[in-house]
GROMACS .gro file of C-alpha atoms in nm:
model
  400
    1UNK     CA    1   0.000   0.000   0.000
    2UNK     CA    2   0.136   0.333  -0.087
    3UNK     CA    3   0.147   0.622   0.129
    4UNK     CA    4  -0.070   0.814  -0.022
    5UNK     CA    5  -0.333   0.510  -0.029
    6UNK     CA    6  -0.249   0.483   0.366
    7UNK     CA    7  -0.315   0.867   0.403
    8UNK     CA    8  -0.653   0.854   0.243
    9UNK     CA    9  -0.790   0.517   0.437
   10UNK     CA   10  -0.636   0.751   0.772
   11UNK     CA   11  -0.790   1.057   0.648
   12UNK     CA   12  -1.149   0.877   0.570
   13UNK     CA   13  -1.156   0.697   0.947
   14UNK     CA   14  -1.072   1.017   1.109
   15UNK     CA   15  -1.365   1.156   0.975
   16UNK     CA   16  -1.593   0.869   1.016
   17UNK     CA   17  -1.509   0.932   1.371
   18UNK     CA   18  -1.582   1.266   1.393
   19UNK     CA   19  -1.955   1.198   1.213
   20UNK     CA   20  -2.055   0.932   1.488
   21UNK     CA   21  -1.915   1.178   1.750
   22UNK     CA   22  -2.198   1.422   1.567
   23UNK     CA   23  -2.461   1.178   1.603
   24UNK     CA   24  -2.359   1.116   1.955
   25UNK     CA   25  -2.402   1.493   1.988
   26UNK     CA   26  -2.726   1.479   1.843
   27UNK     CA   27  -2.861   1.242   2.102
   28UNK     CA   28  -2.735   1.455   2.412
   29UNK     CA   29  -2.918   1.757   2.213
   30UNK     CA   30  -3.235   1.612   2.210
   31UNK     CA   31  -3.229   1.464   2.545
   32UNK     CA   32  -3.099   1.790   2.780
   33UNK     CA   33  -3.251   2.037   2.514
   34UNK     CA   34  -3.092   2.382   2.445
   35UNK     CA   35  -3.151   2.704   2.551
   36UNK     CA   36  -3.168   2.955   2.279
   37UNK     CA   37  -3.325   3.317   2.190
   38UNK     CA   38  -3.646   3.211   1.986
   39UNK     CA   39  -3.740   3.585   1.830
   40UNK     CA   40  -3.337   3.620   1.793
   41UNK     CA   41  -3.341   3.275   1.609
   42UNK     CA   42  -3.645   3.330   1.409
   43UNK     CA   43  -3.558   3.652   1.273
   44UNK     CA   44  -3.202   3.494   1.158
   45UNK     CA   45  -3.339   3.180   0.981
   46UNK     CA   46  -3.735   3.191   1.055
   47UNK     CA   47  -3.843   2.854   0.908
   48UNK     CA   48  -3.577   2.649   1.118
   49UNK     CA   49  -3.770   2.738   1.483
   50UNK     CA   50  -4.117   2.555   1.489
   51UNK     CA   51  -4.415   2.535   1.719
   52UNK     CA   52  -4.517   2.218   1.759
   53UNK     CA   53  -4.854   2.139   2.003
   54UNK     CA   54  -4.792   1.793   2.004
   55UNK     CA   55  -4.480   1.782   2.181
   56UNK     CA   56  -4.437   1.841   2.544
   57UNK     CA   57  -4.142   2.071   2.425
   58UNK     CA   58  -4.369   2.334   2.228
   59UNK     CA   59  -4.074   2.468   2.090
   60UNK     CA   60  -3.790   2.302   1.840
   61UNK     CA   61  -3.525   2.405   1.651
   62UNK     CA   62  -3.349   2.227   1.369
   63UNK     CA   63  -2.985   2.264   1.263
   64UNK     CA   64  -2.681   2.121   1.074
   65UNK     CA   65  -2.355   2.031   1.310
   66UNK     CA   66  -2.014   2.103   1.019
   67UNK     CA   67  -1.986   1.758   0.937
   68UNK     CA   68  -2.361   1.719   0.775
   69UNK     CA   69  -2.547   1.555   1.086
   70UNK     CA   70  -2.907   1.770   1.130
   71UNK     CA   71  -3.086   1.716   1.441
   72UNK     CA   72  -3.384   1.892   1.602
   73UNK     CA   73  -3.382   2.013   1.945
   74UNK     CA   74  -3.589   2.093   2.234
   75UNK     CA   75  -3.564   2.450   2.405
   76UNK     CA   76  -3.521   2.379   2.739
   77UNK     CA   77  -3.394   2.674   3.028
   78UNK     CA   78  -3.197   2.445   3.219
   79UNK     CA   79  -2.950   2.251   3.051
   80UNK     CA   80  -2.549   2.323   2.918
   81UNK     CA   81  -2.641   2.353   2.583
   82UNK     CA   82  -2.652   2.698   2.434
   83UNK     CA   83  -2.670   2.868   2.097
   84UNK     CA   84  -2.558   3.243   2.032
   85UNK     CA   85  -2.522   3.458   1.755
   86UNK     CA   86  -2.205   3.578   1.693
   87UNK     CA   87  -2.195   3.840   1.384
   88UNK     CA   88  -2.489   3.682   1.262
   89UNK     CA   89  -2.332   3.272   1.284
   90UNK     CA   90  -2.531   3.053   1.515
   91UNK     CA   91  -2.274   2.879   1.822
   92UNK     CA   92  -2.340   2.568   2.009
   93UNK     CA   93  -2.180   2.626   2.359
   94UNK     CA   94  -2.189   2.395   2.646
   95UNK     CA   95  -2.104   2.576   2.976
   96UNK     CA   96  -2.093   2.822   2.788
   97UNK     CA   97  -1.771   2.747   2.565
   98UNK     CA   98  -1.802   2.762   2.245
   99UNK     CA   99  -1.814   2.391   2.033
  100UNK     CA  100  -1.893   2.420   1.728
  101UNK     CA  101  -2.100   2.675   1.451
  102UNK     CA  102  -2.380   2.582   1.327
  103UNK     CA  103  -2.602   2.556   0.997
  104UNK     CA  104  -2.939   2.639   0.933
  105UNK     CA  105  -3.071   2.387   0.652
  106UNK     CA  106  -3.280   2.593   0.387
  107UNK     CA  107  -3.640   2.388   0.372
  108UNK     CA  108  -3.750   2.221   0.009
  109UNK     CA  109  -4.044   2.369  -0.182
  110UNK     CA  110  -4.247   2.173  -0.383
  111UNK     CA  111  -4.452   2.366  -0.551
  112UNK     CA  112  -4.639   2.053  -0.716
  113UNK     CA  113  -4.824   1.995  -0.342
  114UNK     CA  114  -4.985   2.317  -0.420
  115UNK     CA  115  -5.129   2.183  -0.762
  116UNK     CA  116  -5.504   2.115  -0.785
  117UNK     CA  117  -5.624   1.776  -0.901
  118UNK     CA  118  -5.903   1.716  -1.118
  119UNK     CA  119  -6.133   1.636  -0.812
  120UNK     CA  120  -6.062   1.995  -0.685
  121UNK     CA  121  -5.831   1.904  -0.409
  122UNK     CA  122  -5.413   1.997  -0.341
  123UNK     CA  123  -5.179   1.715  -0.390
  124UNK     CA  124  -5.045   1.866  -0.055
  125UNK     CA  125  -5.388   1.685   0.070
  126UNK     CA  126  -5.350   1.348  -0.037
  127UNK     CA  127  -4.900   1.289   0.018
  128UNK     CA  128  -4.627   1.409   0.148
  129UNK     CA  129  -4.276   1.434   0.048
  130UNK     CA  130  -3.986   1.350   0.264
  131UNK     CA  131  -3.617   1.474   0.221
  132UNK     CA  132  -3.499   1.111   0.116
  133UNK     CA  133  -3.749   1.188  -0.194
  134UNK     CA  134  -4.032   0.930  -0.073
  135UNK     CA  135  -4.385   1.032  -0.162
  136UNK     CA  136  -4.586   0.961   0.222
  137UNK     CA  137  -4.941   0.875   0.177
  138UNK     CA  138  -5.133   0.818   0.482
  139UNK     CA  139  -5.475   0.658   0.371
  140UNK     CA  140  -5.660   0.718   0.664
  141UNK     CA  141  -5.678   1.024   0.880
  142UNK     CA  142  -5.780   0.818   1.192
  143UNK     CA  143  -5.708   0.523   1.396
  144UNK     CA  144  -6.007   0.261   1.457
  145UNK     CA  145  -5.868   0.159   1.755
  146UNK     CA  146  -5.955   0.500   1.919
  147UNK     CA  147  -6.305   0.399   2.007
  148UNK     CA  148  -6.201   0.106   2.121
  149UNK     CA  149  -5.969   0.264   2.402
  150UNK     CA  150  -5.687   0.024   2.240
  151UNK     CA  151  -5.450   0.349   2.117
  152UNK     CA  152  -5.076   0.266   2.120
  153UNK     CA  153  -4.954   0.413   2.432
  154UNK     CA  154  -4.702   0.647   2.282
  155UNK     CA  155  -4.882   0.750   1.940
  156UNK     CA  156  -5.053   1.081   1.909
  157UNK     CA  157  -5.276   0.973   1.580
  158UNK     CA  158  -5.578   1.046   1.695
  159UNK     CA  159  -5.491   1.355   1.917
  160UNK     CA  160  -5.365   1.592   1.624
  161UNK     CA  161  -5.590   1.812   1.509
  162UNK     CA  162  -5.618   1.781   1.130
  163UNK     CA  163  -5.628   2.016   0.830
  164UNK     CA  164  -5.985   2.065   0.721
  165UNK     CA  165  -5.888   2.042   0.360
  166UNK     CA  166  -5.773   1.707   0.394
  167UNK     CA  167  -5.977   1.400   0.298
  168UNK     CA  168  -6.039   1.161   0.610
  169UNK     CA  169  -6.008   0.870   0.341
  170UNK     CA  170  -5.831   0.917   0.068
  171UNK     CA  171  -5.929   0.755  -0.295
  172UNK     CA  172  -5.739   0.547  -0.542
  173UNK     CA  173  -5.735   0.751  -0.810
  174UNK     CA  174  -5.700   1.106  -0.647
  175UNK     CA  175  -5.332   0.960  -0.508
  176UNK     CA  176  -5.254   0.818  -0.853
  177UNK     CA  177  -5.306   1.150  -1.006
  178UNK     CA  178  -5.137   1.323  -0.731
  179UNK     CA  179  -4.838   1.068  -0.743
  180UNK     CA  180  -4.808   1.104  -1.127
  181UNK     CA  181  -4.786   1.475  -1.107
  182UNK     CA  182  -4.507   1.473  -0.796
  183UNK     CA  183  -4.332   1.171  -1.007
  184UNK     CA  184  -4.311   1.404  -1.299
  185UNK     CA  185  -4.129   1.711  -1.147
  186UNK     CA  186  -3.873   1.427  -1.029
  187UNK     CA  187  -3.953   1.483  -0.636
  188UNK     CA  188  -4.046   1.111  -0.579
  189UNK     CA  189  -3.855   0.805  -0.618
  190UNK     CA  190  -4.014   0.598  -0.354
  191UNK     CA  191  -4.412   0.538  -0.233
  192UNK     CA  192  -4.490   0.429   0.103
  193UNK     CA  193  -4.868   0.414   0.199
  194UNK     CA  194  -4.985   0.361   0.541
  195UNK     CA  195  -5.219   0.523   0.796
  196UNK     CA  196  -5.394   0.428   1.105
  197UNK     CA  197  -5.557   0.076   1.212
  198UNK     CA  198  -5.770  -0.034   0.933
  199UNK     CA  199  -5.953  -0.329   0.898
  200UNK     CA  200  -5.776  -0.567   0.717
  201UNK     CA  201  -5.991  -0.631   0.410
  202UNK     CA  202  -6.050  -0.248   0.331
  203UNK     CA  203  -5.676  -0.201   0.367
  204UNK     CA  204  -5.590  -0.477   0.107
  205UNK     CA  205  -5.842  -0.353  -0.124
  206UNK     CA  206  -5.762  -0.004  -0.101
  207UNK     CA  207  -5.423  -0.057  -0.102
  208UNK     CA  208  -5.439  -0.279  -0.378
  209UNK     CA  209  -5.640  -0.018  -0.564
  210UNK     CA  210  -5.383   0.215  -0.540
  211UNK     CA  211  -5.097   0.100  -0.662
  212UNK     CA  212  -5.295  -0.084  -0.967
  213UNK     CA  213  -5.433   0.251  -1.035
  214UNK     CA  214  -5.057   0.417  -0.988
  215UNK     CA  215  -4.930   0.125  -1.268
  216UNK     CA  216  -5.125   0.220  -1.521
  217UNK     CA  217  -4.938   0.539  -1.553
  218UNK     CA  218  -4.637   0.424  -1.438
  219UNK     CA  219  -4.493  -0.003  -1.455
  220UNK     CA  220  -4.162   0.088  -1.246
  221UNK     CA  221  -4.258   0.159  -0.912
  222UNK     CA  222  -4.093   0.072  -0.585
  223UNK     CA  223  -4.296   0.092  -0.285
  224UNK     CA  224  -4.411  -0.011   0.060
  225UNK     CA  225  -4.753  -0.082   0.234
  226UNK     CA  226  -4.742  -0.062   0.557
  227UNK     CA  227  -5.015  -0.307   0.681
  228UNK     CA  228  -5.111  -0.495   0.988
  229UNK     CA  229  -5.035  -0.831   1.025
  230UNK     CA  230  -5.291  -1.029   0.871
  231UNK     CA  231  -5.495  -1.298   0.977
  232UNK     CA  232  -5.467  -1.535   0.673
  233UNK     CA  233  -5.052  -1.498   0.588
  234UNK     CA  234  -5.172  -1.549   0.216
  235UNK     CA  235  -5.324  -1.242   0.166
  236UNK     CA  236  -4.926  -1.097   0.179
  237UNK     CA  237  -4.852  -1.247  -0.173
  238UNK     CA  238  -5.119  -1.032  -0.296
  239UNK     CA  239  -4.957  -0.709  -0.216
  240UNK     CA  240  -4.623  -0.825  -0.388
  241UNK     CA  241  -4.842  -0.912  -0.697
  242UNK     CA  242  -5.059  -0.574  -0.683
  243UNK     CA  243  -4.730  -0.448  -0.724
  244UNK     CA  244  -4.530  -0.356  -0.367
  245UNK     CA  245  -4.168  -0.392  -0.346
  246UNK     CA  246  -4.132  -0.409   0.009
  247UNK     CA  247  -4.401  -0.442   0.301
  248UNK     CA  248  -4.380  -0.344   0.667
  249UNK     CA  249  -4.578  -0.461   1.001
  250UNK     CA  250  -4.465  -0.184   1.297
  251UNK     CA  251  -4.413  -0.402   1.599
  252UNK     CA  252  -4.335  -0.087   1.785
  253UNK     CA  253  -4.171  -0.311   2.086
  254UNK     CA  254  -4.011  -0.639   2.100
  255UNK     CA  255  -4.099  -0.779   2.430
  256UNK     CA  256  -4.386  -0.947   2.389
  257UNK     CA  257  -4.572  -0.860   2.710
  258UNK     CA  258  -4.485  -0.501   2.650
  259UNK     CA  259  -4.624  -0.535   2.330
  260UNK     CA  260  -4.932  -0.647   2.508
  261UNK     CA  261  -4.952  -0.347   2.718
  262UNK     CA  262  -4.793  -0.067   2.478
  263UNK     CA  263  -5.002  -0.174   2.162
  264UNK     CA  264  -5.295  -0.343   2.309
  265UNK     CA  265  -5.532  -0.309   2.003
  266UNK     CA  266  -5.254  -0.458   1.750
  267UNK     CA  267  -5.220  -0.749   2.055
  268UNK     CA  268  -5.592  -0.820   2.063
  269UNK     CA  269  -5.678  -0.797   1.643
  270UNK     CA  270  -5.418  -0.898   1.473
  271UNK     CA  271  -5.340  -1.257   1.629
  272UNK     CA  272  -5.092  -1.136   1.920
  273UNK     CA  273  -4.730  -1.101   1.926
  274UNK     CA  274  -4.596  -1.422   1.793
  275UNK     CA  275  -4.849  -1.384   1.505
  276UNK     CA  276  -4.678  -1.025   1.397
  277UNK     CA  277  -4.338  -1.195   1.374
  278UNK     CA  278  -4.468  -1.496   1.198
  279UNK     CA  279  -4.592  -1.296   0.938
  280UNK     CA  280  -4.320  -1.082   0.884
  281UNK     CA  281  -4.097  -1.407   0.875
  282UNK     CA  282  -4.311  -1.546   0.602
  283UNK     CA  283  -4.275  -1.207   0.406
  284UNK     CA  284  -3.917  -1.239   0.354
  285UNK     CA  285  -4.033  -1.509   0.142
  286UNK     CA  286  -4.212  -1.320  -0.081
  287UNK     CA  287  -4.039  -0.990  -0.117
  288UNK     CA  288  -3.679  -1.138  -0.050
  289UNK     CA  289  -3.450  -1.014   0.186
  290UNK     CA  290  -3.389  -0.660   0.275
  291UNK     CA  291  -3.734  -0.602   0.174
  292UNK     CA  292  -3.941  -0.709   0.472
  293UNK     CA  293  -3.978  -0.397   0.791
  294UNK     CA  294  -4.085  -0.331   1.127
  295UNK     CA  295  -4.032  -0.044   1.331
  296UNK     CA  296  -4.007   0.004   1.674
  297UNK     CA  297  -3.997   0.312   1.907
  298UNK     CA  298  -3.594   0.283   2.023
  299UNK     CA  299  -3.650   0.377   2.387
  300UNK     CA  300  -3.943   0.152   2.521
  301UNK     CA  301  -3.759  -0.179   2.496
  302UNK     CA  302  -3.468  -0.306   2.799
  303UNK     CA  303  -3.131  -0.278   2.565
  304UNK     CA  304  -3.032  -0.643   2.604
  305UNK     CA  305  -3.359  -0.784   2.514
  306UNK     CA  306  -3.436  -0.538   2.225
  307UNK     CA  307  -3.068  -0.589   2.058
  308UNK     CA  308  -3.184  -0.956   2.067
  309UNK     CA  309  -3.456  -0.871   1.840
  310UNK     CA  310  -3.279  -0.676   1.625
  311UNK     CA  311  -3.059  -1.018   1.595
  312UNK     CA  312  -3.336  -1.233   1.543
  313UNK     CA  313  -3.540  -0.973   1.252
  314UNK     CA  314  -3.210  -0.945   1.094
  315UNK     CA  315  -3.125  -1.306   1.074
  316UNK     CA  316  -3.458  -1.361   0.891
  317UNK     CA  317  -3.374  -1.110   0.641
  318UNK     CA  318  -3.620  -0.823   0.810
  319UNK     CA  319  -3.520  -0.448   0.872
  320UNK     CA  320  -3.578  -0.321   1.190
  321UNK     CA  321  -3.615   0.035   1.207
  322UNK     CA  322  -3.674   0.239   1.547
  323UNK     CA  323  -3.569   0.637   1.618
  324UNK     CA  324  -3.576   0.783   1.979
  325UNK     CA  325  -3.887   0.808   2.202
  326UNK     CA  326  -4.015   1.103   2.270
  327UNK     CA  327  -4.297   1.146   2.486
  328UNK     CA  328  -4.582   1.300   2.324
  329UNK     CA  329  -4.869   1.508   2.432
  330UNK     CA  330  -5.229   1.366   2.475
  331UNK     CA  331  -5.040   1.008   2.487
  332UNK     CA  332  -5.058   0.819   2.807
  333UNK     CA  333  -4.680   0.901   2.818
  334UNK     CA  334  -4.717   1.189   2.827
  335UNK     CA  335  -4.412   1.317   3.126
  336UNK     CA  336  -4.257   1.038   3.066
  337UNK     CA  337  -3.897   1.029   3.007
  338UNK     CA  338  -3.717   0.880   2.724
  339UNK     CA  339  -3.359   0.684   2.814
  340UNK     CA  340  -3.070   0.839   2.852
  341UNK     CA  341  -2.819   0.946   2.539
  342UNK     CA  342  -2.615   0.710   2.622
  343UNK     CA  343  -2.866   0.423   2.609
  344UNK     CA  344  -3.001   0.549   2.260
  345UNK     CA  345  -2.628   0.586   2.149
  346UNK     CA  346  -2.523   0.202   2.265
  347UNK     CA  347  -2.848   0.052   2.114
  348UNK     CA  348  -2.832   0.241   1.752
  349UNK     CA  349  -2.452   0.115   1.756
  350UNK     CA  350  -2.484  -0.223   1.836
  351UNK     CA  351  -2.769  -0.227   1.624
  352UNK     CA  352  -2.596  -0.101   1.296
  353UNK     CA  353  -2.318  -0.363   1.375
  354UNK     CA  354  -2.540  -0.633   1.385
  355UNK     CA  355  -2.758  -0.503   1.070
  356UNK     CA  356  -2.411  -0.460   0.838
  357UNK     CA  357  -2.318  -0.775   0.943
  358UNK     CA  358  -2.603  -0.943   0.815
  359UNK     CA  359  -2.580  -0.756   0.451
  360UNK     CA  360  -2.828  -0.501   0.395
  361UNK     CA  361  -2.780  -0.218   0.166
  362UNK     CA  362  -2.808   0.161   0.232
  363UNK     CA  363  -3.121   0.180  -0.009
  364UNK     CA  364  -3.308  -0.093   0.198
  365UNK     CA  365  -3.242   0.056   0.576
  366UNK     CA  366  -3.420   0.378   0.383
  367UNK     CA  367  -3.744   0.203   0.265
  368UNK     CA  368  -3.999   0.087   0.500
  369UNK     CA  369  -4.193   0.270   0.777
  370UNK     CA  370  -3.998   0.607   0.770
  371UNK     CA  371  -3.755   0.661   1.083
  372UNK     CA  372  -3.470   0.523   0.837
  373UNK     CA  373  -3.213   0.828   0.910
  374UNK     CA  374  -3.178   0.678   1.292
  375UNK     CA  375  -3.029   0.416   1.140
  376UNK     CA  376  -2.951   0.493   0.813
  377UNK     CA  377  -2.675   0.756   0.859
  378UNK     CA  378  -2.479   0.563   1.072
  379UNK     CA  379  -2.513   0.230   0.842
  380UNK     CA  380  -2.362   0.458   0.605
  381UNK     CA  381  -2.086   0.631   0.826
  382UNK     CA  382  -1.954   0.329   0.897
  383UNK     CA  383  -1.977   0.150   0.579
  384UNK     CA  384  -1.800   0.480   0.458
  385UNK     CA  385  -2.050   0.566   0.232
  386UNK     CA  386  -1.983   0.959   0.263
  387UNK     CA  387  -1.729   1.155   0.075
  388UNK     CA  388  -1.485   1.452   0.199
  389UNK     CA  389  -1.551   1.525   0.574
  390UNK     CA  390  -1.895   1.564   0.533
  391UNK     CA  391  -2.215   1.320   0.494
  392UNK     CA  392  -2.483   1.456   0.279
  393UNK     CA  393  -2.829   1.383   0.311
  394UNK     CA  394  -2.916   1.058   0.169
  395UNK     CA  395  -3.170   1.060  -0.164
  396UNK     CA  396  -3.343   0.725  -0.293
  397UNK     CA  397  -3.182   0.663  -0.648
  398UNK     CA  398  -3.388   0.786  -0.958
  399UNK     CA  399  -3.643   0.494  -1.084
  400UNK     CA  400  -3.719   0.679  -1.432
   0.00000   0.00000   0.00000
């Protein structure tokens, strides 16, 4: 090996370090929270400071650390974590000594979510796009398990108050059109379609309808329903022949007795815990490796136990996904606390280890469910899939 060659594979791990030090940054942001001049803030880069009612933290405030790792924070009066403006550049102190400067990202416009769609309605009504460039339909504006008191413990579904303008179930055809117009500007590489607790023969119909009625504009399409476990494991085939790439069932936890407790309605209707993971085992036969999900909310689960799930799902040829709990508001968690940085930083490592060591690709710990940048970044840190001393964002590769 030349020098050179040695200087470069010296140079690349320095700065692989130096990203998973971000991330581990990121974590102790968003668990002490940082204090920070909100008016100051907004009037320097307004769209980065949000109010958001369905936190217990109203107030957040997203950012870029220098070597590409955003995070969102928490304002919170009493914690180390600062950020001043000095001659108009943002600084993260802790004790007040300066760290680092910070980034504002500039938000994406779409102006295509603004379009009207024959039926008189905005695309902006009927999907979503996320960052990664995956179009986000959720079918239905409300769980059924709501009047049935069997809410997931942590989800705020059916607490969020709702734009008016937005259908409560969405149709077939009105996504298709909305999808073909969003597909056309080049904003959406990747579909994923999910929603609250349906039952399971409307959801395979409608599902079904949409992505037959999405084909017959476009034959290449990659996407992901993201379905409850079904009762009769056949029915999965016929979402891979409607069409679906990849399918997901959200376990939320592993524990099975937790599951009971945290997800009580997906315990009770959808053949209990065991059920879930036989069915996702039996999709890996279907849709191949890599393109079988569940997520979980990283936070909920003991480590040990939950890092032996992650073993087992990955084994099996699943994706687990899970981000970091955060309590929200109308939940019954709501005061809770989520685990220490520390514990989210030890699980999302181990977990990554185990999940390159079983061979899945960057693209595939991005499909599924949605909470893919947890995990996906660091896959990719420490796979080395960045370039210079920064990582960039990570976009689903062009289908057309």
């Amino acid at each position: 090996m030349s020098a050179l060659e040695e200087t470069v594979i010296t140079n690349k791990s320095v700065v692989k370090q130096a990203l998973l030090d971000e991330v581990r940054l990121s974590l102790e942001l968003n668990e002490y929270g940082v204090q920070f001049d909100i008016d100051g803030l907004k009037r320097l880069r307004g769209p980065s400071v949000a109010e958001d009612p369905y936190r217990r933290e109203k107030t957040s405030l997203g950012f870029v650390l220098p070597h590409g790792i955003n995070t969102n924070v928490k304002y919170a009066r009493w914690t180390p974590y600062s950020i001043v403006v000095d001659g108009g550049t943002p600084v993260l102190l802790h004790d007040e000594k300066p760290i680092t400067e910070l980034a504002f990202e500039i938000p994406q416009t779409h102006p295509e979510l603004e379009q009207v769609l024959s039926s008189g309605v905005k695309v902006r009504s009927l999907l979503s796009i996320d960052p990664h460039g995956q179009v986000n339909v959720g079918f239905s504006d409300e769980c059924a398990l709501k009047d049935k008191g069997e809410d997931c413990l942590f989800c705020s579904y059916n607490t969020r108050e709702r734009d008016p303008s937005r259908p409560t179930i969405k149709h077939a055809l009105q996504i298709a059109e909305a999808y073909d117009i969003v597909r056309r500007a080049g904003k959406a590489n990747h579909f994923k379609i999910s929603g609250g607790f349906v039952p399971e023969r409307r959801e395979l119909e409608s599902y079904i309808d949409v992505v037959e009625a999405i084909r017959e504009k476009h034959r290449k399409f990659n996407g992901v329903a993201v379905i409850g476990a079904p009762a009769d494991l056949s029915i999965l085939a016929k979402y891979k022949e409607a069409g679906y790439t990849d399918i997901s069932h959200n376990l939320e936890v592993w524990d099975k007795d937790l599951f009971g407790f945290v997800c009580p309605g997906k315990a009770r209707r959808n053949g209990g815990f065991q059920h879930w993971v036989d069915s996702l085992v039996a999709s890996v036969e279907i849709f191949g490796k890599g393109h079988v999900h569940s997520n979980f909310v990283g936070g909920l689960d003991s480590k040990e136990p939950f890092l032996d799930g992650i073993e087992f799902l990955s084994s099996r040829g699943i994706v687990a996904h899970f981000g970091v709990f955060r309590p929200e508001k109308g939940t019954p968690f709501e005061g809770h606390r989520s685990p220490s940085a520390a514990h989210h930083w030890e699980i999302l490592d181990r977990a990554t280890d185990i999940q390159i060591r079983h061979g899945f690709t960057v693209e595939q710990m991005y499909r599924g469910p949605g909470s893919g940048d947890h995990t996906g970044r660091v896959f990719r840190i420490k796979t080395g899939d960045f370039h210079g001393d920064k990582i960039e964002l990570y976009k689903f590769p062009s289908i057309d």
